[in-house]
Amino acid sequence: MKILVCISKAPDTTSKIAFTDGNTKFDENGVQYIVNPYDEWYALVRALEIKETSGGQVTIITVGSAADEAIIRKALAIGADEAVRIDADPKDAYYTATQIAEYAKTNGFDLILTGKETINYNGSQVAGMIAASLDFPLVSLASKLEVNGSTLTLEKEATNGLQIVEVSLPAVVSCAKGMAEQRIPNMRGIMAARTKPLTVIPAVAVEEMTSYVGYEMPAAKSACKMLTADQMDELVSLLHNEAKVI
Amino acid sequence: MRTDLYTHPDYYNMDDLLSEEHKLVRDAARAWVKKEVSPIIDEHYEKATFPMHLLKGLGEIGAFGPYIPDEYGGPGLDQISYGLIMQELERCDSGLRSTASVQSSLVMYPIWKYGSEEQKQKYLPKLATGEMMGCFGLTEPDHGSNPGGMITNFKDAGDGEHVILNGAKMWISNAPFADIAVVWAKDETGRIHGIVVERGMEGFSTPEMHGKLSLRASSTGELIFVDVKVPKSHILPGRTGLGAPLSCLDSARFGIAWGALGAAMDCYDQALRYSKERTQFGVPIGSFQLIQKKLAEMITEITKAQLLTLRVGQLRNEGKATSAQISMAKRNNVEIALNIAREARQIHGGMGITSEYSIMRHMANLESVVTYEGTHDIHLLITGMDVTGIPAFTREMPDLK
Ligand SMILES: Cc1cc2nc3c(=O)[nH]c(=O)nc-3n(C[C@H](O)[C@H](O)[C@H](O)COP(=O)(O)OP(=O)(O)OC[C@H]3O[C@@H](n4cnc5c(N)ncnc54)[C@H](O)[C@@H]3O)c2cc1C
């Protein structure tokens, strides 16, 4: 089975978030990037588990610049076999999805996995757009994935329960919590990542569909109030009158 | 302990001077520590037990001999990677780092540098995975700062194949569970040799030392040799004399310099967070000048130490770091870590003395780190000798009458 895992970068949660160009652009200055956790912990690890039990090949793909090769090496260190970087600064989900779909068209993947969303933009659109471009079925936000021959059985959380669906390969799946457990790269993996192939491919021309009007910061968190265990009445009153949650 | 939120302070963008691989190695070690060690370390510290179940994981993250080449089962990383792994371990607990330091620098390093090909093949791959653990016996009950005065010795057994080892070593990290001990002992001419003693050899025992109020999650013991018959093939052939164990100490001290800085960074990280969260007199305590002074001085010392430590890492990568340069880094970093731990503890008020925070544990641990691998004052004398050219370690006993 040939699996393509889409990897995106996301700012480390400790990075200071700021904007430039009149609040229309994310300020990357001094920001440390990590692999988007949904891509890494769930999509990539599940792909590796499938490969380990049924054989195959796991390719990771990212649309990004040379600076993003750090996250690619990490994904290779965790265990992907090879990597592809589409050399471009992605503009929006449509741009990213089109680049990935173009690559996938000529490389015959059985399964394409993404994270359910990135933790910075939370768009959840790329998987659907790839599926549409390739005319593959899409299962989004899956929390469990099993492969039986050419059929996938997936679980998704639904209100008050679970939805269980089956699709035939080839397919696109966006992966949510529950799909797999985070893997920490070990030293062997880090060493092996040095020599695994990384192919850089030029981007195809894609129409720009989005323009950014502005970014705003969420309201600042107010200071934390500390109470001792015996101040039960005070706690109830604060929750009721100040926080207004009860 | 509460959820481990550690991130390292990086005031001068030192990360820009690291390679992607360095960061990958460091981040993997950090993720492993947060997942496997932070949640359990306090319990081991309180009970004074070493978390044996972590040995395999330590091997997997490369904590055992990261610079040992592939042909002997190591990952063949550079010295800065070694330093970064030690930093991540000690950031959590000095005891954990001690175990990794001993295995890497004091057991694998001498076997790799001074061992025969057969010894390297026999021990190194298993030591790299943690399947086999080692300890290093230099200090003796009456010879700490002055190891050259050791009395542990061996003589020819007369059978052409063995030597007979006698003596005792004290304060030996990992001794109670180690499978092998790299022991430094004198031959019949008084020359120091390294010799690999295996658990199970008759006359060899490793009683545990109890009552440590520091480094409690590390296991420390004695090595006792009563007419132990050791095959001559266990003697490290590559180097003899006090310089041999001292070169191992260079490697270990280098790791300690990185490690102690890790402990300092952990204390600062918690103190900074706490000073923004804790409110007194209606404002976060971080808004008081006295707290800011503490924090500003901590981050200044940390930043200076980061620069010094990375530089000594670069020198060591080039094979150019002198023993005296490593000494200075060890001495400086342990001292600033101790000072920062004390200040960070004060910032935490009463909470600072509890196991909710790792600060008090760091502070107690660092009291061992400031003494082992050359005491604070011995390192000062090393720097003093280096700059003046005059050794001041020994003196004539004055006539007190
Ligand atoms: C937890 C722990 C783990 C250890 N693990 C190991 C191990 O794995 N292997 C190993 O071989 N050893 C180990 N050690 C031993 C350690 O290296 C020694 O404790 C250290 O070298 C100091 O020796 P000492 O304790 O005998 O102190 P001493 O040498 O007796 O020193 C006592 C005091 O005198 C000072 N002093 C000594 N000589 C001079 C001088 N010339 N000028 C000025 N001041 C001087 C010292 O600085 C110190 O303040 C460990 C120690 C501890 C605490």
XYZ file of C-alpha atoms in Angstrom, chain A residues 38-235:
198
model
C -2.600 16.154 14.102
C -0.394 15.370 11.104
C 2.381 13.940 13.221
C 0.693 12.113 16.062
C -2.246 10.691 14.178
C -1.871 10.718 10.367
C 1.812 9.843 10.205
C 1.859 7.355 13.060
C -1.208 5.512 11.747
C 0.399 5.347 8.298
C 3.518 3.835 9.851
C 1.456 1.305 11.810
C -0.289 0.209 8.611
C 3.052 -0.137 6.878
C 4.448 -2.126 9.797
C 1.572 -4.616 9.781
C 0.791 -4.886 6.059
C 3.859 -3.534 4.281
C 4.060 -0.653 1.865
C 5.610 2.733 1.577
C 4.964 5.971 3.476
C 5.708 9.225 1.667
C 5.314 12.558 3.383
C 4.580 15.719 1.485
C 4.637 19.351 2.494
C 4.056 22.544 0.572
C 6.659 24.939 1.904
C 10.057 26.563 1.684
C 13.526 25.171 2.379
C 13.175 26.372 5.978
C 10.461 23.753 6.444
C 12.887 20.902 5.913
C 13.327 20.718 9.689
C 9.798 19.403 10.106
C 10.344 17.055 7.173
C 13.427 15.565 8.840
C 11.454 15.037 11.999
C 8.745 13.162 10.107
C 11.431 11.060 8.429
C 13.031 10.435 11.826
C 9.716 9.155 13.143
C 9.734 6.637 10.305
C 8.427 7.876 6.926
C 10.352 6.385 3.998
C 10.718 9.408 1.791
C 9.687 13.036 1.569
C 8.496 15.453 -1.069
C 8.548 19.208 -0.686
C 6.593 21.343 -3.116
C 8.674 24.475 -3.215
C 6.223 27.268 -2.491
C 4.853 29.495 0.217
C 1.274 28.242 0.504
C -1.337 30.971 0.222
C -4.448 29.149 1.396
C -5.985 25.694 1.619
C -6.918 25.617 -2.060
C -3.344 26.395 -3.055
C -1.925 23.689 -0.785
C -4.503 21.069 -1.753
C -4.022 21.692 -5.471
C -0.255 21.254 -5.207
C -0.643 18.010 -3.270
C -3.339 16.684 -5.611
C -1.152 17.437 -8.648
C 1.663 15.418 -7.153
C -0.639 12.599 -6.083
C -2.227 12.302 -9.546
C 0.969 11.082 -11.136
C 2.226 8.984 -8.254
C -0.607 6.530 -7.640
C -1.265 6.545 -3.867
C -3.796 4.164 -2.323
C -4.388 6.297 0.736
C -3.867 9.969 1.471
C -3.880 11.032 5.133
C -3.941 14.503 6.635
C -4.420 15.804 10.151
C -7.943 16.956 10.914
C -6.759 20.583 10.970
C -3.676 22.659 11.662
C -3.472 24.022 15.178
C -2.798 27.564 13.920
C -5.433 28.079 11.180
C -7.888 25.302 12.097
C -9.204 25.340 8.524
C -9.918 21.592 8.064
C -10.189 22.147 4.325
C -7.145 20.602 2.694
C -8.272 16.972 2.893
C -11.636 17.723 1.314
C -10.091 19.726 -1.480
C -7.529 17.023 -2.266
C -10.316 14.448 -2.384
C -12.358 16.653 -4.701
C -9.421 17.266 -7.025
C -8.639 13.571 -7.288
C -12.243 12.466 -7.205
C -11.479 10.169 -4.224
C -13.897 9.524 -1.364
C -13.210 11.575 1.779
C -13.697 10.651 5.400
C -12.976 13.597 7.644
C -12.138 13.691 11.370
C -11.682 9.935 11.646
C -10.551 8.660 15.034
C -9.937 5.049 13.974
C -8.833 3.506 10.709
C -8.554 -0.160 9.767
C -7.586 -1.554 6.391
C -9.166 -4.752 5.039
C -7.919 -5.422 1.534
C -9.138 -2.515 -0.527
C -11.702 -1.363 2.033
C -11.174 1.099 4.848
C -13.271 0.937 7.999
C -13.293 4.190 9.905
C -14.770 5.546 13.082
C -15.746 9.139 13.640
C -17.159 10.751 16.690
C -20.791 11.753 16.309
C -23.062 13.508 18.790
C -23.556 11.072 21.664
C -21.890 8.207 19.854
C -19.809 6.866 17.017
C -20.276 6.756 13.304
C -18.706 3.779 11.550
C -18.121 4.108 7.822
C -16.547 2.067 5.066
C -14.942 3.368 1.899
C -12.983 1.763 -0.909
C -9.443 2.707 -1.697
C -8.122 4.990 -2.989
C -9.382 7.460 -0.425
C -8.510 10.573 1.559
C -8.860 10.592 5.357
C -8.349 13.445 7.796
C -7.201 12.110 11.160
C -8.354 13.151 14.628
C -7.340 12.222 18.164
C -7.634 8.528 18.903
C -6.221 7.370 15.574
C -2.783 6.591 17.020
C -0.389 7.455 19.825
C 2.368 10.009 19.502
C 5.760 8.481 18.683
C 8.958 10.084 19.842
C 11.734 9.693 17.271
C 14.513 7.478 18.569
C 18.174 7.869 17.852
C 18.179 5.209 15.132
C 15.370 7.060 13.378
C 17.159 10.391 13.616
C 20.294 8.857 12.128
C 18.343 7.117 9.354
C 16.573 10.376 8.464
C 19.918 11.805 7.342
C 19.986 9.629 4.254
C 16.310 9.224 3.364
C 15.337 10.797 0.023
C 13.810 14.276 -0.011
C 12.638 15.427 -3.427
C 11.949 19.086 -4.079
C 9.389 19.769 -6.795
C 8.463 23.166 -8.267
C 4.921 24.348 -7.602
C 2.265 24.441 -10.312
C 0.497 27.726 -11.002
C -2.657 28.091 -8.910
C -5.138 30.911 -8.876
C -5.109 32.869 -5.587
C -8.562 32.609 -4.072
C -8.045 34.291 -0.687
C -6.862 37.694 0.412
C -6.176 38.439 4.071
C -8.038 41.406 5.447
C -6.751 41.322 8.986
C -5.726 39.276 12.008
C -6.755 40.057 15.558
C -5.534 38.680 18.874
C -8.070 37.089 21.212
C -8.927 39.055 24.356
C -6.217 38.704 27.007
C -6.808 36.200 29.785
C -7.574 37.829 33.100
C -5.413 37.074 36.118
C -5.870 33.802 37.980
C -7.620 33.972 41.351
C -6.388 31.504 43.942
C -8.752 30.167 46.593
C -8.080 27.700 49.349
C -10.009 24.456 49.628
C -12.227 25.768 52.442
C -13.521 28.801 50.505
C -16.378 26.915 48.896
C -18.948 29.733 49.142
C -16.493 32.199 47.695
C -15.825 29.808 44.795
